[in-house]
Amino acid sequence: MTPPETRLRARFVIGPDAVHTDATVVVRDGSVATLRPAAPGDTDLGEVALAPGLINAHSHAFQRALRGRTEHLRAGREDEDFWSWRDLMYRTANALDPDDVEAVSRMAFLEMAKGGVTTVGEFHYLHHAPDGAPYADPNALAHRVVRAARDVGLRVALLRVLYHRAGPGRPAEALQRRFVDPDVDTALDRVDALAAHWRGDAAVSVGLAPHSVRAVPRGWLEAVARAAGDRVVHLHACEQRAELAQCAAEHGMSPVALIDACGLLGPRTTLVHATHLDDDAFARVARARPTIAACPGTERNLGDGFLPAAELLARRVPIALGSDGQADIDLFNEMRLVEYHERLRAERRNVLARAHGAWHPAPADGRLEVADLLWPMATTHGARSLGLPVGALAPGAPADLVALDLRHPRLAATTARTLLADLAFSAGPDCVRATWVAGRPVVVDGRHPAQEATLDAFRRVMRRLDAG
Ligand SMILES: [Zn+2]
């Protein structure tokens, strides 16, 4: 039950523009009513920082089943790379029945909730039976995934993938049949049916996700641009160098140039990864300002390369974050990796702070905090990517909140001034004391009520997969 009004008082509250000390968030009917100084009678949460819930803008929930199972070299396979990982991922994808998909998704979403995530953008491409035949309801697996997110308590943007082929002139391979729609009109009809099915749940939204320029032909990208309306569009772009060469051979241009030429590059679009951008692509994203979904944990797991984050931020291109392949689900870590990868590239410190002036007024003391650039990645930029009014404790926004434990050793002696830096550089999922979505408690005292049942169901699936 959602009480009509709660007044949550905290040692610190991260507001849209400042960190407030001893403040209260008033929640009414599931939304933030106001943020004000604490007053007697408010519900005192004690030594916590209250923040907007974190936004995981790019997830493939089922890939939680791969964790720990791909971190080895197979005998005779010294060439292990992204593509051989993808083959293992496909085999796992094809071993999951609908109950398994739901159980594994639930596990991933539970871990996100416990790590302070309140909204997930689920890039969903597992649609059909392993032989490619649609289920009685062609959206059956998407419904399972949305159901898993909602049962855990997360807000979910289901980014329904459109997938057609293995690559230029090559039909889908056997292990890709679960992802494939026969033509773009059928695919778009299925997206519409999915959105209509969930229209009654304000915490569910549906976006369009042409998988990549490798997996759909140009005509599909153009059809998506015509059909998108006010829906968000997500695509994998420029993750691997081989994709760039392939796109140049087929279209005579880079993936970003192609996406732009198809009318798909704009503020409602998210390019996932974007680890390999040429000068022309930089100019296009600087003009069109899509969101870039960075998944630095996954990008380094897969050997994708470095995101040129400093160059993007200097051009006022927003960066969101995703847990993507789920080898690790920790949005705090994803935040710092964006900066740390830039430090390793530049062999300097505090690299992203150089783009501070592109986003914030000059601070009076001249101190340019890197965290001022990192915190929006996990909050407001993620919300922009998913087209949702979340990510900030602003009046009228859904009351999606996270309470972070200031007594946790990681955060000991934090101050209003150092809080964002402490969160971005030193916090972890274990600092999360509580979360709320639309004012309803999801994680309470560090616990989720469905934790044991979720772990048991997940272990059963994994025992079977490991034995198979
Ligand atoms: Zn992905």
mmCIF file with all atom_site columns, N, CA, C and O in Angstrom, residues 337-379:
data_model
loop_
_atom_site.group_PDB
_atom_site.id
_atom_site.type_symbol
_atom_site.label_atom_id
_atom_site.label_alt_id
_atom_site.label_comp_id
_atom_site.label_asym_id
_atom_site.label_entity_id
_atom_site.label_seq_id
_atom_site.pdbx_PDB_ins_code
_atom_site.Cartn_x
_atom_site.Cartn_y
_atom_site.Cartn_z
_atom_site.occupancy
_atom_site.B_iso_or_equiv
_atom_site.pdbx_formal_charge
_atom_site.auth_seq_id
_atom_site.auth_comp_id
_atom_site.auth_asym_id
_atom_site.auth_atom_id
_atom_site.pdbx_PDB_model_num
ATOM 1   N N  . LEU A 1 337 ? 34.170 4.237  -13.642 1.00 0.00 ? 337 LEU A N  1
ATOM 2   C CA . LEU A 1 337 ? 34.943 3.683  -14.753 1.00 0.00 ? 337 LEU A CA 1
ATOM 3   C C  . LEU A 1 337 ? 35.001 4.645  -15.939 1.00 0.00 ? 337 LEU A C  1
ATOM 4   O O  . LEU A 1 337 ? 35.996 4.664  -16.669 1.00 0.00 ? 337 LEU A O  1
ATOM 5   N N  . VAL A 1 338 ? 33.938 5.430  -16.151 1.00 0.00 ? 338 VAL A N  1
ATOM 6   C CA . VAL A 1 338 ? 33.959 6.370  -17.277 1.00 0.00 ? 338 VAL A CA 1
ATOM 7   C C  . VAL A 1 338 ? 35.137 7.330  -17.106 1.00 0.00 ? 338 VAL A C  1
ATOM 8   O O  . VAL A 1 338 ? 35.896 7.592  -18.043 1.00 0.00 ? 338 VAL A O  1
ATOM 9   N N  . GLU A 1 339 ? 35.314 7.837  -15.878 1.00 0.00 ? 339 GLU A N  1
ATOM 10  C CA . GLU A 1 339 ? 36.434 8.743  -15.611 1.00 0.00 ? 339 GLU A CA 1
ATOM 11  C C  . GLU A 1 339 ? 37.770 7.985  -15.592 1.00 0.00 ? 339 GLU A C  1
ATOM 12  O O  . GLU A 1 339 ? 38.763 8.440  -16.158 1.00 0.00 ? 339 GLU A O  1
ATOM 13  N N  . TYR A 1 340 ? 37.784 6.827  -14.960 1.00 0.00 ? 340 TYR A N  1
ATOM 14  C CA . TYR A 1 340 ? 39.054 6.097  -14.837 1.00 0.00 ? 340 TYR A CA 1
ATOM 15  C C  . TYR A 1 340 ? 39.594 5.671  -16.203 1.00 0.00 ? 340 TYR A C  1
ATOM 16  O O  . TYR A 1 340 ? 40.804 5.706  -16.441 1.00 0.00 ? 340 TYR A O  1
ATOM 17  N N  . HIS A 1 341 ? 38.704 5.269  -17.106 1.00 0.00 ? 341 HIS A N  1
ATOM 18  C CA . HIS A 1 341 ? 39.184 4.894  -18.442 1.00 0.00 ? 341 HIS A CA 1
ATOM 19  C C  . HIS A 1 341 ? 39.807 6.104  -19.143 1.00 0.00 ? 341 HIS A C  1
ATOM 20  O O  . HIS A 1 341 ? 40.812 5.969  -19.848 1.00 0.00 ? 341 HIS A O  1
ATOM 21  N N  . GLU A 1 342 ? 39.237 7.274  -18.917 1.00 0.00 ? 342 GLU A N  1
ATOM 22  C CA . GLU A 1 342 ? 39.808 8.483  -19.509 1.00 0.00 ? 342 GLU A CA 1
ATOM 23  C C  . GLU A 1 342 ? 41.168 8.820  -18.876 1.00 0.00 ? 342 GLU A C  1
ATOM 24  O O  . GLU A 1 342 ? 42.066 9.294  -19.555 1.00 0.00 ? 342 GLU A O  1
ATOM 25  N N  . ARG A 1 343 ? 41.300 8.544  -17.569 1.00 0.00 ? 343 ARG A N  1
ATOM 26  C CA . ARG A 1 343 ? 42.607 8.790  -16.931 1.00 0.00 ? 343 ARG A CA 1
ATOM 27  C C  . ARG A 1 343 ? 43.665 7.869  -17.530 1.00 0.00 ? 343 ARG A C  1
ATOM 28  O O  . ARG A 1 343 ? 44.815 8.283  -17.754 1.00 0.00 ? 343 ARG A O  1
ATOM 29  N N  . LEU A 1 344 ? 43.284 6.618  -17.793 1.00 0.00 ? 344 LEU A N  1
ATOM 30  C CA . LEU A 1 344 ? 44.253 5.683  -18.357 1.00 0.00 ? 344 LEU A CA 1
ATOM 31  C C  . LEU A 1 344 ? 44.625 6.083  -19.785 1.00 0.00 ? 344 LEU A C  1
ATOM 32  O O  . LEU A 1 344 ? 45.776 5.935  -20.198 1.00 0.00 ? 344 LEU A O  1
ATOM 33  N N  . ARG A 1 345 ? 43.631 6.597  -20.534 1.00 0.00 ? 345 ARG A N  1
ATOM 34  C CA . ARG A 1 345 ? 43.925 7.035  -21.909 1.00 0.00 ? 345 ARG A CA 1
ATOM 35  C C  . ARG A 1 345 ? 44.808 8.262  -21.920 1.00 0.00 ? 345 ARG A C  1
ATOM 36  O O  . ARG A 1 345 ? 45.742 8.372  -22.701 1.00 0.00 ? 345 ARG A O  1
ATOM 37  N N  . ALA A 1 346 ? 44.473 9.235  -21.031 1.00 0.00 ? 346 ALA A N  1
ATOM 38  C CA . ALA A 1 346 ? 45.150 10.535 -21.065 1.00 0.00 ? 346 ALA A CA 1
ATOM 39  C C  . ALA A 1 346 ? 46.395 10.575 -20.183 1.00 0.00 ? 346 ALA A C  1
ATOM 40  O O  . ALA A 1 346 ? 47.194 11.505 -20.302 1.00 0.00 ? 346 ALA A O  1
ATOM 41  N N  . GLU A 1 347 ? 46.535 9.572  -19.309 1.00 0.00 ? 347 GLU A N  1
ATOM 42  C CA . GLU A 1 347 ? 47.633 9.577  -18.318 1.00 0.00 ? 347 GLU A CA 1
ATOM 43  C C  . GLU A 1 347 ? 47.617 10.871 -17.507 1.00 0.00 ? 347 GLU A C  1
ATOM 44  O O  . GLU A 1 347 ? 48.635 11.519 -17.290 1.00 0.00 ? 347 GLU A O  1
ATOM 45  N N  . ARG A 1 348 ? 46.405 11.254 -17.078 1.00 0.00 ? 348 ARG A N  1
ATOM 46  C CA . ARG A 1 348 ? 46.219 12.438 -16.239 1.00 0.00 ? 348 ARG A CA 1
ATOM 47  C C  . ARG A 1 348 ? 45.122 12.128 -15.221 1.00 0.00 ? 348 ARG A C  1
ATOM 48  O O  . ARG A 1 348 ? 44.483 11.096 -15.304 1.00 0.00 ? 348 ARG A O  1
ATOM 49  N N  . ARG A 1 349 ? 44.871 13.079 -14.307 1.00 0.00 ? 349 ARG A N  1
ATOM 50  C CA . ARG A 1 349 ? 43.789 12.917 -13.340 1.00 0.00 ? 349 ARG A CA 1
ATOM 51  C C  . ARG A 1 349 ? 42.650 13.899 -13.653 1.00 0.00 ? 349 ARG A C  1
ATOM 52  O O  . ARG A 1 349 ? 42.837 14.889 -14.328 1.00 0.00 ? 349 ARG A O  1
ATOM 53  N N  . ASN A 1 350 ? 41.459 13.565 -13.119 1.00 0.00 ? 350 ASN A N  1
ATOM 54  C CA . ASN A 1 350 ? 40.297 14.476 -13.177 1.00 0.00 ? 350 ASN A CA 1
ATOM 55  C C  . ASN A 1 350 ? 40.017 14.968 -14.601 1.00 0.00 ? 350 ASN A C  1
ATOM 56  O O  . ASN A 1 350 ? 39.800 16.154 -14.836 1.00 0.00 ? 350 ASN A O  1
ATOM 57  N N  . VAL A 1 351 ? 40.015 14.016 -15.528 1.00 0.00 ? 351 VAL A N  1
ATOM 58  C CA . VAL A 1 351 ? 39.923 14.359 -16.951 1.00 0.00 ? 351 VAL A CA 1
ATOM 59  C C  . VAL A 1 351 ? 38.568 14.982 -17.291 1.00 0.00 ? 351 VAL A C  1
ATOM 60  O O  . VAL A 1 351 ? 38.497 16.009 -17.967 1.00 0.00 ? 351 VAL A O  1
ATOM 61  N N  . LEU A 1 352 ? 37.472 14.361 -16.816 1.00 0.00 ? 352 LEU A N  1
ATOM 62  C CA . LEU A 1 352 ? 36.152 14.852 -17.224 1.00 0.00 ? 352 LEU A CA 1
ATOM 63  C C  . LEU A 1 352 ? 35.843 16.231 -16.655 1.00 0.00 ? 352 LEU A C  1
ATOM 64  O O  . LEU A 1 352 ? 34.996 16.956 -17.189 1.00 0.00 ? 352 LEU A O  1
ATOM 65  N N  . ALA A 1 353 ? 36.527 16.605 -15.581 1.00 0.00 ? 353 ALA A N  1
ATOM 66  C CA . ALA A 1 353 ? 36.286 17.930 -14.989 1.00 0.00 ? 353 ALA A CA 1
ATOM 67  C C  . ALA A 1 353 ? 36.596 19.036 -15.983 1.00 0.00 ? 353 ALA A C  1
ATOM 68  O O  . ALA A 1 353 ? 36.082 20.159 -15.865 1.00 0.00 ? 353 ALA A O  1
ATOM 69  N N  . ARG A 1 354 ? 37.417 18.732 -16.987 1.00 0.00 ? 354 ARG A N  1
ATOM 70  C CA . ARG A 1 354 ? 37.736 19.754 -18.005 1.00 0.00 ? 354 ARG A CA 1
ATOM 71  C C  . ARG A 1 354 ? 36.506 20.134 -18.821 1.00 0.00 ? 354 ARG A C  1
ATOM 72  O O  . ARG A 1 354 ? 36.490 21.173 -19.460 1.00 0.00 ? 354 ARG A O  1
ATOM 73  N N  . ALA A 1 355 ? 35.459 19.256 -18.810 1.00 0.00 ? 355 ALA A N  1
ATOM 74  C CA . ALA A 1 355 ? 34.214 19.581 -19.531 1.00 0.00 ? 355 ALA A CA 1
ATOM 75  C C  . ALA A 1 355 ? 33.179 20.223 -18.598 1.00 0.00 ? 355 ALA A C  1
ATOM 76  O O  . ALA A 1 355 ? 32.028 20.416 -18.980 1.00 0.00 ? 355 ALA A O  1
ATOM 77  N N  . HIS A 1 356 ? 33.591 20.540 -17.370 1.00 0.00 ? 356 HIS A N  1
ATOM 78  C CA . HIS A 1 356 ? 32.665 21.058 -16.364 1.00 0.00 ? 356 HIS A CA 1
ATOM 79  C C  . HIS A 1 356 ? 31.866 22.254 -16.882 1.00 0.00 ? 356 HIS A C  1
ATOM 80  O O  . HIS A 1 356 ? 30.643 22.339 -16.718 1.00 0.00 ? 356 HIS A O  1
ATOM 81  N N  . GLY A 1 357 ? 32.571 23.192 -17.533 1.00 0.00 ? 357 GLY A N  1
ATOM 82  C CA . GLY A 1 357 ? 31.937 24.436 -17.990 1.00 0.00 ? 357 GLY A CA 1
ATOM 83  C C  . GLY A 1 357 ? 30.872 24.229 -19.053 1.00 0.00 ? 357 GLY A C  1
ATOM 84  O O  . GLY A 1 357 ? 30.024 25.107 -19.256 1.00 0.00 ? 357 GLY A O  1
ATOM 85  N N  . ALA A 1 358 ? 30.915 23.075 -19.732 1.00 0.00 ? 358 ALA A N  1
ATOM 86  C CA . ALA A 1 358 ? 29.896 22.803 -20.752 1.00 0.00 ? 358 ALA A CA 1
ATOM 87  C C  . ALA A 1 358 ? 28.555 22.442 -20.120 1.00 0.00 ? 358 ALA A C  1
ATOM 88  O O  . ALA A 1 358 ? 27.530 22.455 -20.792 1.00 0.00 ? 358 ALA A O  1
ATOM 89  N N  . TRP A 1 359 ? 28.557 22.125 -18.815 1.00 0.00 ? 359 TRP A N  1
ATOM 90  C CA . TRP A 1 359 ? 27.345 21.628 -18.154 1.00 0.00 ? 359 TRP A CA 1
ATOM 91  C C  . TRP A 1 359 ? 26.909 22.449 -16.954 1.00 0.00 ? 359 TRP A C  1
ATOM 92  O O  . TRP A 1 359 ? 25.746 22.419 -16.560 1.00 0.00 ? 359 TRP A O  1
ATOM 93  N N  . HIS A 1 360 ? 27.866 23.131 -16.310 1.00 0.00 ? 360 HIS A N  1
ATOM 94  C CA . HIS A 1 360 ? 27.552 23.790 -15.037 1.00 0.00 ? 360 HIS A CA 1
ATOM 95  C C  . HIS A 1 360 ? 28.116 25.210 -15.033 1.00 0.00 ? 360 HIS A C  1
ATOM 96  O O  . HIS A 1 360 ? 29.141 25.469 -15.656 1.00 0.00 ? 360 HIS A O  1
ATOM 97  N N  . PRO A 1 361 ? 27.458 26.122 -14.260 1.00 0.00 ? 361 PRO A N  1
ATOM 98  C CA . PRO A 1 361 ? 28.056 27.450 -14.067 1.00 0.00 ? 361 PRO A CA 1
ATOM 99  C C  . PRO A 1 361 ? 29.393 27.319 -13.324 1.00 0.00 ? 361 PRO A C  1
ATOM 100 O O  . PRO A 1 361 ? 29.600 26.344 -12.596 1.00 0.00 ? 361 PRO A O  1
ATOM 101 N N  . ALA A 1 362 ? 30.256 28.272 -13.525 1.00 0.00 ? 362 ALA A N  1
ATOM 102 C CA . ALA A 1 362 ? 31.572 28.217 -12.876 1.00 0.00 ? 362 ALA A CA 1
ATOM 103 C C  . ALA A 1 362 ? 31.414 28.316 -11.364 1.00 0.00 ? 362 ALA A C  1
ATOM 104 O O  . ALA A 1 362 ? 30.761 29.244 -10.881 1.00 0.00 ? 362 ALA A O  1
ATOM 105 N N  . PRO A 1 363 ? 31.983 27.376 -10.593 1.00 0.00 ? 363 PRO A N  1
ATOM 106 C CA . PRO A 1 363 ? 31.890 27.481 -9.134  1.00 0.00 ? 363 PRO A CA 1
ATOM 107 C C  . PRO A 1 363 ? 32.734 28.643 -8.617  1.00 0.00 ? 363 PRO A C  1
ATOM 108 O O  . PRO A 1 363 ? 33.796 28.923 -9.174  1.00 0.00 ? 363 PRO A O  1
ATOM 109 N N  . ALA A 1 364 ? 32.224 29.290 -7.557  1.00 0.00 ? 364 ALA A N  1
ATOM 110 C CA . ALA A 1 364 ? 32.899 30.487 -7.037  1.00 0.00 ? 364 ALA A CA 1
ATOM 111 C C  . ALA A 1 364 ? 34.323 30.179 -6.604  1.00 0.00 ? 364 ALA A C  1
ATOM 112 O O  . ALA A 1 364 ? 35.229 31.001 -6.765  1.00 0.00 ? 364 ALA A O  1
ATOM 113 N N  . ASP A 1 365 ? 34.544 28.959 -6.054  1.00 0.00 ? 365 ASP A N  1
ATOM 114 C CA . ASP A 1 365 ? 35.881 28.632 -5.548  1.00 0.00 ? 365 ASP A CA 1
ATOM 115 C C  . ASP A 1 365 ? 36.772 27.991 -6.614  1.00 0.00 ? 365 ASP A C  1
ATOM 116 O O  . ASP A 1 365 ? 37.900 27.586 -6.328  1.00 0.00 ? 365 ASP A O  1
ATOM 117 N N  . GLY A 1 366 ? 36.258 27.878 -7.830  1.00 0.00 ? 366 GLY A N  1
ATOM 118 C CA . GLY A 1 366 ? 37.079 27.338 -8.915  1.00 0.00 ? 366 GLY A CA 1
ATOM 119 C C  . GLY A 1 366 ? 37.301 25.837 -8.862  1.00 0.00 ? 366 GLY A C  1
ATOM 120 O O  . GLY A 1 366 ? 38.066 25.297 -9.658  1.00 0.00 ? 366 GLY A O  1
ATOM 121 N N  . ARG A 1 367 ? 36.627 25.161 -7.925  1.00 0.00 ? 367 ARG A N  1
ATOM 122 C CA . ARG A 1 367 ? 36.846 23.713 -7.762  1.00 0.00 ? 367 ARG A CA 1
ATOM 123 C C  . ARG A 1 367 ? 35.899 22.950 -8.698  1.00 0.00 ? 367 ARG A C  1
ATOM 124 O O  . ARG A 1 367 ? 34.682 22.994 -8.521  1.00 0.00 ? 367 ARG A O  1
ATOM 125 N N  . LEU A 1 368 ? 36.449 22.260 -9.679  1.00 0.00 ? 368 LEU A N  1
ATOM 126 C CA . LEU A 1 368 ? 35.665 21.558 -10.688 1.00 0.00 ? 368 LEU A CA 1
ATOM 127 C C  . LEU A 1 368 ? 35.577 20.079 -10.319 1.00 0.00 ? 368 LEU A C  1
ATOM 128 O O  . LEU A 1 368 ? 36.523 19.317 -10.527 1.00 0.00 ? 368 LEU A O  1
ATOM 129 N N  . GLU A 1 369 ? 34.468 19.668 -9.739  1.00 0.00 ? 369 GLU A N  1
ATOM 130 C CA . GLU A 1 369 ? 34.309 18.293 -9.272  1.00 0.00 ? 369 GLU A CA 1
ATOM 131 C C  . GLU A 1 369 ? 34.008 17.352 -10.436 1.00 0.00 ? 369 GLU A C  1
ATOM 132 O O  . GLU A 1 369 ? 33.064 17.574 -11.197 1.00 0.00 ? 369 GLU A O  1
ATOM 133 N N  . VAL A 1 370 ? 34.778 16.285 -10.544 1.00 0.00 ? 370 VAL A N  1
ATOM 134 C CA . VAL A 1 370 ? 34.503 15.264 -11.565 1.00 0.00 ? 370 VAL A CA 1
ATOM 135 C C  . VAL A 1 370 ? 33.106 14.675 -11.358 1.00 0.00 ? 370 VAL A C  1
ATOM 136 O O  . VAL A 1 370 ? 32.375 14.392 -12.311 1.00 0.00 ? 370 VAL A O  1
ATOM 137 N N  . ALA A 1 371 ? 32.730 14.516 -10.093 1.00 0.00 ? 371 ALA A N  1
ATOM 138 C CA . ALA A 1 371 ? 31.428 13.889 -9.797  1.00 0.00 ? 371 ALA A CA 1
ATOM 139 C C  . ALA A 1 371 ? 30.254 14.693 -10.336 1.00 0.00 ? 371 ALA A C  1
ATOM 140 O O  . ALA A 1 371 ? 29.190 14.128 -10.586 1.00 0.00 ? 371 ALA A O  1
ATOM 141 N N  . ASP A 1 372 ? 30.452 16.003 -10.537 1.00 0.00 ? 372 ASP A N  1
ATOM 142 C CA . ASP A 1 372 ? 29.371 16.804 -11.135 1.00 0.00 ? 372 ASP A CA 1
ATOM 143 C C  . ASP A 1 372 ? 29.059 16.318 -12.553 1.00 0.00 ? 372 ASP A C  1
ATOM 144 O O  . ASP A 1 372 ? 27.963 16.538 -13.062 1.00 0.00 ? 372 ASP A O  1
ATOM 145 N N  . LEU A 1 373 ? 30.049 15.682 -13.192 1.00 0.00 ? 373 LEU A N  1
ATOM 146 C CA . LEU A 1 373 ? 29.842 15.119 -14.529 1.00 0.00 ? 373 LEU A CA 1
ATOM 147 C C  . LEU A 1 373 ? 29.377 13.664 -14.448 1.00 0.00 ? 373 LEU A C  1
ATOM 148 O O  . LEU A 1 373 ? 28.663 13.188 -15.326 1.00 0.00 ? 373 LEU A O  1
ATOM 149 N N  . LEU A 1 374 ? 29.777 12.946 -13.404 1.00 0.00 ? 374 LEU A N  1
ATOM 150 C CA . LEU A 1 374 ? 29.471 11.509 -13.316 1.00 0.00 ? 374 LEU A CA 1
ATOM 151 C C  . LEU A 1 374 ? 28.063 11.244 -12.776 1.00 0.00 ? 374 LEU A C  1
ATOM 152 O O  . LEU A 1 374 ? 27.375 10.331 -13.237 1.00 0.00 ? 374 LEU A O  1
ATOM 153 N N  . TRP A 1 375 ? 27.660 12.024 -11.773 1.00 0.00 ? 375 TRP A N  1
ATOM 154 C CA . TRP A 1 375 ? 26.362 11.757 -11.125 1.00 0.00 ? 375 TRP A CA 1
ATOM 155 C C  . TRP A 1 375 ? 25.187 11.828 -12.113 1.00 0.00 ? 375 TRP A C  1
ATOM 156 O O  . TRP A 1 375 ? 24.310 10.963 -12.108 1.00 0.00 ? 375 TRP A O  1
ATOM 157 N N  . PRO A 1 376 ? 25.152 12.832 -13.011 1.00 0.00 ? 376 PRO A N  1
ATOM 158 C CA . PRO A 1 376 ? 24.039 12.869 -13.985 1.00 0.00 ? 376 PRO A CA 1
ATOM 159 C C  . PRO A 1 376 ? 23.987 11.627 -14.880 1.00 0.00 ? 376 PRO A C  1
ATOM 160 O O  . PRO A 1 376 ? 22.922 11.261 -15.372 1.00 0.00 ? 376 PRO A O  1
ATOM 161 N N  . MET A 1 377 ? 25.126 10.985 -15.096 1.00 0.00 ? 377 MET A N  1
ATOM 162 C CA . MET A 1 377 ? 25.129 9.787  -15.953 1.00 0.00 ? 377 MET A CA 1
ATOM 163 C C  . MET A 1 377 ? 24.219 8.708  -15.370 1.00 0.00 ? 377 MET A C  1
ATOM 164 O O  . MET A 1 377 ? 23.509 8.024  -16.093 1.00 0.00 ? 377 MET A O  1
ATOM 165 N N  . ALA A 1 378 ? 24.265 8.556  -14.057 1.00 0.00 ? 378 ALA A N  1
ATOM 166 C CA . ALA A 1 378 ? 23.475 7.516  -13.394 1.00 0.00 ? 378 ALA A CA 1
ATOM 167 C C  . ALA A 1 378 ? 22.060 7.975  -13.071 1.00 0.00 ? 378 ALA A C  1
ATOM 168 O O  . ALA A 1 378 ? 21.261 7.188  -12.573 1.00 0.00 ? 378 ALA A O  1
ATOM 169 N N  . THR A 1 379 ? 21.762 9.254  -13.359 1.00 0.00 ? 379 THR A N  1
ATOM 170 C CA . THR A 1 379 ? 20.437 9.781  -12.984 1.00 0.00 ? 379 THR A CA 1
ATOM 171 C C  . THR A 1 379 ? 19.764 10.503 -14.173 1.00 0.00 ? 379 THR A C  1
ATOM 172 O O  . THR A 1 379 ? 19.080 9.855  -14.956 1.00 0.00 ? 379 THR A O  1
#
